[in-house]
């Protein structure tokens, strides 16, 4: 069941979760958009009151935290992505954080093609065999080695991204009012990881024309994502709780600015100039 998002952080609106819970609900899945944490205290309290599991989609939230706790480590489970589009990468890949002891064994079995081979390798079994559902979710050594290199430099990568993120924020700060744009909100109790810098265009400005204008100036501005409830699979498998008006509205106005480790100040000024010209041209 999809629930609407908050207009400030674009994260799941925790005040609307209650209405979405039915007899069949098993878990709450908060997505930490742009590596900015959802309101986890409230979400964990709702889950406890209703005996639900919490599965954090922390795909974008590696190295981010909420009141000092790393994202992915707060719910019953958390998922990280190491896809090439994320902060810490191995090309393709990801990990499941299992935060409750009693599920660890099941997770190992699912990862090992449905077998108890992990226990066998630790010497806890004299042979291994098929126990349950599963697939082959282990990374190969080359990918693991690449990821290890990234993890060792995770602080450095995060601070380089943060520098670029802060610079966009400084460049756009004085322009925000005149362009009538919204920029990211980071709550005081949240530490983010500079995964993404985005701008919400004013109502009435055509996003496609803005993106086209920027691309013509060789700026790789994009939008993400088509909201799941309106995607073909979302319409087929999902349902929605109440109106998803913030989701529809903000998804139609968001523009992500290019951000990578080592983007230069002059490149960022060029991006902001191009955005400004694109909005004024529309
Ligand atoms: C990237 C991403 C995923 C998927 O990650 P994969 O590693 O490609 O499986 C899921 N959720 C969010 C929010 C993401 O940004």
mmCIF file of C-alpha atoms and ligand atoms in Angstrom:
data_model
loop_
_atom_site.group_PDB
_atom_site.id
_atom_site.type_symbol
_atom_site.label_atom_id
_atom_site.label_comp_id
_atom_site.label_asym_id
_atom_site.label_seq_id
_atom_site.Cartn_x
_atom_site.Cartn_y
_atom_site.Cartn_z
ATOM 1 C CA UNK A 1 0.000 0.000 0.000
ATOM 2 C CA UNK A 2 1.601 3.263 -1.079
ATOM 3 C CA UNK A 3 1.471 6.225 1.295
ATOM 4 C CA UNK A 4 2.019 9.865 0.335
ATOM 5 C CA UNK A 5 5.306 11.672 0.989
ATOM 6 C CA UNK A 6 6.150 14.759 3.044
ATOM 7 C CA UNK A 7 6.627 17.921 0.990
ATOM 8 C CA UNK A 8 9.873 18.870 2.795
ATOM 9 C CA UNK A 9 12.109 15.762 2.698
ATOM 10 C CA UNK A 10 10.104 13.875 0.023
ATOM 11 C CA UNK A 11 10.133 10.918 2.436
ATOM 12 C CA UNK A 12 7.242 8.728 3.559
ATOM 13 C CA UNK A 13 4.785 10.867 5.590
ATOM 14 C CA UNK A 14 4.779 9.072 8.945
ATOM 15 C CA UNK A 15 1.472 10.698 9.963
ATOM 16 C CA UNK A 16 -0.269 8.886 7.105
ATOM 17 C CA UNK A 17 1.012 5.368 7.850
ATOM 18 C CA UNK A 18 -1.704 4.566 10.418
ATOM 19 C CA UNK A 19 -4.528 4.859 7.881
ATOM 20 C CA UNK A 20 -2.756 2.481 5.492
ATOM 21 C CA UNK A 21 -2.467 -0.406 7.965
ATOM 22 C CA UNK A 22 -4.896 -3.302 7.431
ATOM 23 C CA UNK A 23 -5.246 -6.856 8.763
ATOM 24 C CA UNK A 24 -2.935 -8.009 6.001
ATOM 25 C CA UNK A 25 -0.109 -5.525 6.621
ATOM 26 C CA UNK A 26 3.174 -7.220 7.536
ATOM 27 C CA UNK A 27 5.806 -4.504 7.282
ATOM 28 C CA UNK A 28 6.503 -0.804 6.846
ATOM 29 C CA UNK A 29 9.103 -0.045 4.171
ATOM 30 C CA UNK A 30 10.447 3.504 4.565
ATOM 31 C CA UNK A 31 12.612 4.717 1.659
ATOM 32 C CA UNK A 32 15.325 7.149 2.793
ATOM 33 C CA UNK A 33 15.152 9.365 -0.276
ATOM 34 C CA UNK A 34 18.375 11.112 -1.317
ATOM 35 C CA UNK A 35 20.104 9.555 1.711
ATOM 36 C CA UNK A 36 18.015 11.717 4.080
ATOM 37 C CA UNK A 37 16.430 9.714 6.874
ATOM 38 C CA UNK A 38 12.703 9.185 7.334
ATOM 39 C CA UNK A 39 11.286 9.975 10.802
ATOM 40 C CA UNK A 40 12.375 6.661 12.282
ATOM 41 C CA UNK A 41 11.293 7.183 15.932
ATOM 42 C CA UNK A 42 7.687 7.666 14.840
ATOM 43 C CA UNK A 43 7.874 4.835 12.298
ATOM 44 C CA UNK A 44 9.363 2.369 14.808
ATOM 45 C CA UNK A 45 6.675 3.317 17.354
ATOM 46 C CA UNK A 46 3.863 2.713 14.823
ATOM 47 C CA UNK A 47 5.453 -0.639 13.909
ATOM 48 C CA UNK A 48 5.689 -1.683 17.567
ATOM 49 C CA UNK A 49 2.073 -0.712 18.278
ATOM 50 C CA UNK A 50 0.871 -2.775 15.298
ATOM 51 C CA UNK A 51 3.397 -5.663 15.542
ATOM 52 C CA UNK A 52 4.850 -4.915 12.116
ATOM 53 C CA UNK A 53 8.383 -5.383 10.832
ATOM 54 C CA UNK A 54 10.315 -2.390 9.508
ATOM 55 C CA UNK A 55 12.407 -2.899 6.371
ATOM 56 C CA UNK A 56 14.475 0.198 5.594
ATOM 57 C CA UNK A 57 15.184 0.901 1.946
ATOM 58 C CA UNK A 58 18.549 2.514 2.638
ATOM 59 C CA UNK A 59 19.707 1.961 -0.964
ATOM 60 C CA UNK A 60 20.647 5.656 -1.145
ATOM 61 C CA UNK A 61 21.512 5.950 2.543
ATOM 62 C CA UNK A 62 24.941 4.343 3.016
ATOM 63 C CA UNK A 63 26.901 6.501 5.536
ATOM 64 C CA UNK A 64 23.798 8.505 6.539
ATOM 65 C CA UNK A 65 22.414 8.516 10.054
ATOM 66 C CA UNK A 66 19.351 9.368 12.136
ATOM 67 C CA UNK A 67 19.954 10.604 15.705
ATOM 68 C CA UNK A 68 23.416 9.045 15.496
ATOM 69 C CA UNK A 69 22.237 5.631 14.234
ATOM 70 C CA UNK A 70 23.340 4.514 10.781
ATOM 71 C CA UNK A 71 20.490 4.128 8.301
ATOM 72 C CA UNK A 72 19.751 0.474 7.633
ATOM 73 C CA UNK A 73 20.549 -0.434 11.250
ATOM 74 C CA UNK A 74 17.357 0.941 12.826
ATOM 75 C CA UNK A 75 14.581 -1.311 11.463
ATOM 76 C CA UNK A 76 14.376 -5.109 11.593
ATOM 77 C CA UNK A 77 16.102 -5.207 8.213
ATOM 78 C CA UNK A 78 17.857 -2.670 6.025
ATOM 79 C CA UNK A 79 18.962 -2.811 2.399
ATOM 80 C CA UNK A 80 21.956 -1.003 0.879
ATOM 81 C CA UNK A 81 22.686 -0.645 -2.807
ATOM 82 C CA UNK A 82 26.178 -0.566 -4.290
ATOM 83 C CA UNK A 83 24.859 0.060 -7.793
ATOM 84 C CA UNK A 84 27.059 2.316 -9.909
ATOM 85 C CA UNK A 85 24.618 5.215 -9.461
ATOM 86 C CA UNK A 86 25.033 5.249 -5.660
ATOM 87 C CA UNK A 87 27.729 6.706 -3.382
ATOM 88 C CA UNK A 88 29.711 3.567 -2.500
ATOM 89 C CA UNK A 89 29.702 1.237 -5.478
ATOM 90 C CA UNK A 90 30.682 -2.131 -6.887
ATOM 91 C CA UNK A 91 28.977 -1.724 -10.249
ATOM 92 C CA UNK A 92 26.082 -3.951 -9.311
ATOM 93 C CA UNK A 93 25.550 -5.199 -5.797
ATOM 94 C CA UNK A 94 24.019 -4.512 -2.460
ATOM 95 C CA UNK A 95 23.610 -5.901 1.003
ATOM 96 C CA UNK A 96 20.918 -6.865 3.446
ATOM 97 C CA UNK A 97 21.406 -5.767 7.042
ATOM 98 C CA UNK A 98 19.779 -8.240 9.403
ATOM 99 C CA UNK A 99 19.170 -6.518 12.709
ATOM 100 C CA UNK A 100 17.425 -9.329 14.481
ATOM 101 C CA UNK A 101 19.384 -12.359 15.515
ATOM 102 C CA UNK A 102 16.622 -14.912 14.853
ATOM 103 C CA UNK A 103 16.493 -14.066 11.131
ATOM 104 C CA UNK A 104 20.209 -14.358 10.460
ATOM 105 C CA UNK A 105 20.139 -18.053 9.664
ATOM 106 C CA UNK A 106 17.239 -17.652 7.202
ATOM 107 C CA UNK A 107 19.049 -14.785 5.499
ATOM 108 C CA UNK A 108 22.198 -16.904 5.059
ATOM 109 C CA UNK A 109 20.151 -19.737 3.562
ATOM 110 C CA UNK A 110 18.397 -17.445 1.081
ATOM 111 C CA UNK A 111 21.764 -15.974 0.065
ATOM 112 C CA UNK A 112 23.359 -19.420 -0.413
ATOM 113 C CA UNK A 113 20.914 -20.840 -2.976
ATOM 114 C CA UNK A 114 18.654 -22.156 -0.227
ATOM 115 C CA UNK A 115 21.401 -24.193 1.456
ATOM 116 C CA UNK A 116 23.043 -24.114 4.901
ATOM 117 C CA UNK A 117 26.488 -23.866 3.303
ATOM 118 C CA UNK A 118 27.401 -20.811 5.444
ATOM 119 C CA UNK A 119 27.060 -22.921 8.583
ATOM 120 C CA UNK A 120 28.997 -25.756 6.933
ATOM 121 C CA UNK A 121 31.870 -23.360 6.088
ATOM 122 C CA UNK A 122 32.001 -22.268 9.735
ATOM 123 C CA UNK A 123 32.292 -25.935 10.783
ATOM 124 C CA UNK A 124 28.819 -26.027 12.334
ATOM 125 C CA UNK A 125 27.625 -28.796 9.954
ATOM 126 C CA UNK A 126 29.414 -31.887 8.573
ATOM 127 C CA UNK A 127 27.730 -31.399 5.175
ATOM 128 C CA UNK A 128 25.470 -28.859 3.579
ATOM 129 C CA UNK A 129 22.149 -29.375 1.861
ATOM 130 C CA UNK A 130 19.052 -27.598 0.570
ATOM 131 C CA UNK A 131 16.874 -26.172 3.310
ATOM 132 C CA UNK A 132 14.553 -23.563 1.836
ATOM 133 C CA UNK A 133 13.977 -21.014 -0.900
ATOM 134 C CA UNK A 134 16.962 -19.041 -2.077
ATOM 135 C CA UNK A 135 19.078 -17.912 -4.963
ATOM 136 C CA UNK A 136 22.704 -17.045 -5.631
ATOM 137 C CA UNK A 137 23.187 -13.638 -4.010
ATOM 138 C CA UNK A 138 26.895 -13.752 -3.223
ATOM 139 C CA UNK A 139 29.261 -11.307 -4.918
ATOM 140 C CA UNK A 140 32.275 -12.653 -6.797
ATOM 141 C CA UNK A 141 35.748 -11.830 -5.477
ATOM 142 C CA UNK A 142 36.531 -9.095 -8.021
ATOM 143 C CA UNK A 143 33.370 -7.231 -7.122
ATOM 144 C CA UNK A 144 33.994 -7.769 -3.416
ATOM 145 C CA UNK A 145 37.559 -6.451 -3.756
ATOM 146 C CA UNK A 146 36.362 -3.360 -5.624
ATOM 147 C CA UNK A 147 33.720 -2.725 -2.957
ATOM 148 C CA UNK A 148 36.277 -3.158 -0.173
ATOM 149 C CA UNK A 149 38.392 -0.417 -1.760
ATOM 150 C CA UNK A 150 35.340 1.847 -1.883
ATOM 151 C CA UNK A 151 34.423 1.094 1.722
ATOM 152 C CA UNK A 152 37.889 1.897 2.973
ATOM 153 C CA UNK A 153 37.551 5.302 1.377
ATOM 154 C CA UNK A 154 33.898 5.806 2.327
ATOM 155 C CA UNK A 155 34.609 8.806 4.598
ATOM 156 C CA UNK A 156 36.685 10.507 1.922
ATOM 157 C CA UNK A 157 34.072 9.816 -0.781
ATOM 158 C CA UNK A 158 31.302 11.158 1.451
ATOM 159 C CA UNK A 159 33.168 14.340 2.318
ATOM 160 C CA UNK A 160 34.023 15.021 -1.338
ATOM 161 C CA UNK A 161 30.350 14.636 -2.252
ATOM 162 C CA UNK A 162 29.356 16.776 0.721
ATOM 163 C CA UNK A 163 31.615 19.566 -0.491
ATOM 164 C CA UNK A 164 29.863 19.532 -3.883
ATOM 165 C CA UNK A 165 26.417 19.301 -2.252
ATOM 166 C CA UNK A 166 27.141 22.275 0.029
ATOM 167 C CA UNK A 167 28.387 24.287 -2.920
ATOM 168 C CA UNK A 168 25.143 23.755 -4.853
ATOM 169 C CA UNK A 169 23.271 24.794 -1.732
ATOM 170 C CA UNK A 170 25.353 27.972 -1.420
ATOM 171 C CA UNK A 171 25.014 28.802 -5.123
ATOM 172 C CA UNK A 172 21.261 28.237 -5.127
ATOM 173 C CA UNK A 173 20.549 29.830 -1.737
ATOM 174 C CA UNK A 174 20.424 33.421 -3.012
ATOM 175 C CA UNK A 175 18.571 32.389 -6.223
ATOM 176 C CA UNK A 176 15.907 30.240 -4.633
ATOM 177 C CA UNK A 177 13.462 33.042 -3.923
ATOM 178 C CA UNK A 178 13.717 34.727 -7.315
ATOM 179 C CA UNK A 179 13.495 31.405 -9.193
ATOM 180 C CA UNK A 180 10.697 30.236 -6.847
ATOM 181 C CA UNK A 181 12.404 26.838 -6.489
ATOM 182 C CA UNK A 182 12.520 24.451 -3.529
ATOM 183 C CA UNK A 183 15.856 22.883 -2.553
ATOM 184 C CA UNK A 184 16.509 19.924 -0.191
ATOM 185 C CA UNK A 185 15.485 20.138 3.480
ATOM 186 C CA UNK A 186 17.767 18.322 5.943
ATOM 187 C CA UNK A 187 16.183 17.957 9.411
ATOM 188 C CA UNK A 188 18.522 18.908 12.288
ATOM 189 C CA UNK A 189 18.591 15.387 13.776
ATOM 190 C CA UNK A 190 19.642 13.812 10.462
ATOM 191 C CA UNK A 191 23.108 13.445 8.937
ATOM 192 C CA UNK A 192 22.883 12.869 5.187
ATOM 193 C CA UNK A 193 25.469 11.529 2.738
ATOM 194 C CA UNK A 194 25.185 14.011 -0.149
ATOM 195 C CA UNK A 195 23.746 11.323 -2.385
ATOM 196 C CA UNK A 196 21.707 13.780 -4.398
ATOM 197 C CA UNK A 197 21.108 17.464 -4.973
ATOM 198 C CA UNK A 198 17.760 18.295 -6.468
ATOM 199 C CA UNK A 199 15.619 21.323 -7.221
ATOM 200 C CA UNK A 200 11.810 21.402 -7.235
ATOM 201 C CA UNK A 201 10.768 23.684 -10.092
ATOM 202 C CA UNK A 202 8.024 26.273 -9.636
ATOM 203 C CA UNK A 203 4.500 25.198 -10.621
ATOM 204 C CA UNK A 204 3.759 26.147 -14.197
ATOM 205 C CA UNK A 205 7.343 25.672 -15.431
ATOM 206 C CA UNK A 206 7.565 22.793 -17.912
ATOM 207 C CA UNK A 207 10.112 20.297 -16.555
ATOM 208 C CA UNK A 208 10.691 18.626 -19.923
ATOM 209 C CA UNK A 209 11.673 21.938 -21.513
ATOM 210 C CA UNK A 210 14.015 22.710 -18.615
ATOM 211 C CA UNK A 211 15.740 19.326 -18.967
ATOM 212 C CA UNK A 212 15.936 19.695 -22.733
ATOM 213 C CA UNK A 213 17.441 23.181 -22.449
ATOM 214 C CA UNK A 214 20.018 21.961 -19.922
ATOM 215 C CA UNK A 215 20.915 18.936 -22.033
ATOM 216 C CA UNK A 216 21.460 21.181 -25.019
ATOM 217 C CA UNK A 217 24.019 22.974 -22.863
ATOM 218 C CA UNK A 218 25.571 19.560 -22.135
ATOM 219 C CA UNK A 219 24.337 19.432 -18.533
ATOM 220 C CA UNK A 220 23.206 15.945 -17.588
ATOM 221 C CA UNK A 221 20.171 16.944 -15.518
ATOM 222 C CA UNK A 222 17.644 14.166 -15.016
ATOM 223 C CA UNK A 223 14.521 13.338 -13.068
ATOM 224 C CA UNK A 224 13.877 10.310 -10.897
ATOM 225 C CA UNK A 225 11.585 8.426 -10.515
ATOM 226 C CA UNK A 226 8.209 7.848 -12.094
ATOM 227 C CA UNK A 227 6.272 7.269 -8.840
ATOM 228 C CA UNK A 228 5.727 3.542 -8.352
ATOM 229 C CA UNK A 229 1.959 3.788 -7.934
ATOM 230 C CA UNK A 230 1.694 5.201 -11.456
ATOM 231 C CA UNK A 231 4.161 2.753 -13.066
ATOM 232 C CA UNK A 232 2.677 -0.258 -14.891
ATOM 233 C CA UNK A 233 3.787 -2.765 -12.227
ATOM 234 C CA UNK A 234 2.716 -0.448 -9.414
ATOM 235 C CA UNK A 235 -0.744 -0.139 -10.933
ATOM 236 C CA UNK A 236 -0.954 -3.899 -11.322
ATOM 237 C CA UNK A 237 0.366 -5.018 -7.938
ATOM 238 C CA UNK A 238 0.082 -1.999 -5.663
ATOM 239 C CA UNK A 239 -2.673 -0.073 -3.984
ATOM 240 C CA UNK A 240 -2.648 3.388 -2.518
ATOM 241 C CA UNK A 241 -3.811 4.774 0.776
ATOM 242 C CA UNK A 242 -5.583 8.102 0.308
ATOM 243 C CA UNK A 243 -4.470 10.652 -2.234
ATOM 244 C CA UNK A 244 -0.800 10.691 -3.227
ATOM 245 C CA UNK A 245 -0.921 14.360 -4.142
ATOM 246 C CA UNK A 246 2.511 15.370 -2.820
ATOM 247 C CA UNK A 247 4.077 12.408 -4.611
ATOM 248 C CA UNK A 248 2.438 13.272 -7.937
ATOM 249 C CA UNK A 249 3.089 16.992 -7.616
ATOM 250 C CA UNK A 250 6.749 16.822 -6.519
ATOM 251 C CA UNK A 251 7.666 13.975 -8.868
ATOM 252 C CA UNK A 252 6.486 16.089 -11.791
ATOM 253 C CA UNK A 253 8.646 19.078 -10.752
ATOM 254 C CA UNK A 254 11.905 17.519 -9.512
ATOM 255 C CA UNK A 255 15.201 18.007 -11.347
ATOM 256 C CA UNK A 256 18.400 16.315 -10.143
ATOM 257 C CA UNK A 257 21.628 18.184 -10.709
ATOM 258 C CA UNK A 258 24.797 16.312 -11.724
ATOM 259 C CA UNK A 259 26.931 15.536 -8.666
ATOM 260 C CA UNK A 260 30.007 13.347 -8.434
ATOM 261 C CA UNK A 261 33.267 13.134 -6.478
ATOM 262 C CA UNK A 262 35.526 15.846 -7.799
ATOM 263 C CA UNK A 263 33.028 17.973 -9.757
ATOM 264 C CA UNK A 264 34.681 21.392 -9.914
ATOM 265 C CA UNK A 265 33.375 24.726 -8.697
ATOM 266 C CA UNK A 266 33.279 26.101 -12.240
ATOM 267 C CA UNK A 267 31.322 23.073 -13.454
ATOM 268 C CA UNK A 268 28.805 23.606 -10.670
ATOM 269 C CA UNK A 269 28.490 27.331 -11.481
ATOM 270 C CA UNK A 270 27.862 26.343 -15.108
ATOM 271 C CA UNK A 271 25.114 23.904 -14.034
ATOM 272 C CA UNK A 272 23.414 26.550 -11.873
ATOM 273 C CA UNK A 273 23.644 29.186 -14.641
ATOM 274 C CA UNK A 274 22.157 26.705 -17.063
ATOM 275 C CA UNK A 275 19.302 25.888 -14.658
ATOM 276 C CA UNK A 276 18.601 29.588 -14.140
ATOM 277 C CA UNK A 277 18.546 30.279 -17.879
ATOM 278 C CA UNK A 278 16.359 27.206 -18.492
ATOM 279 C CA UNK A 279 13.745 28.342 -15.956
ATOM 280 C CA UNK A 280 13.760 31.909 -17.235
ATOM 281 C CA UNK A 281 13.520 30.711 -20.837
ATOM 282 C CA UNK A 282 10.424 28.604 -20.154
HETATM 283 C C1 LIG B 1 19.054 2.152 -6.352
HETATM 284 C C2 LIG B 1 17.860 1.922 -5.530
HETATM 285 C C3 LIG B 1 17.321 0.646 -5.384
HETATM 286 C C4 LIG B 1 17.859 -0.559 -6.127
HETATM 287 O O1 LIG B 1 19.169 -0.881 -5.825
HETATM 288 P P1 LIG B 1 19.876 -2.088 -6.620
HETATM 289 O O2 LIG B 1 21.226 -2.206 -6.036
HETATM 290 O O3 LIG B 1 19.890 -1.723 -8.065
HETATM 291 O O4 LIG B 1 19.024 -3.283 -6.361
HETATM 292 C C5 LIG B 1 16.232 0.480 -4.544
HETATM 293 N N1 LIG B 1 15.681 1.522 -3.881
HETATM 294 C C6 LIG B 1 16.168 2.770 -4.001
HETATM 295 C C7 LIG B 1 15.543 3.881 -3.228
HETATM 296 C C8 LIG B 1 17.259 3.014 -4.837
HETATM 297 O O5 LIG B 1 17.727 4.259 -4.960
#
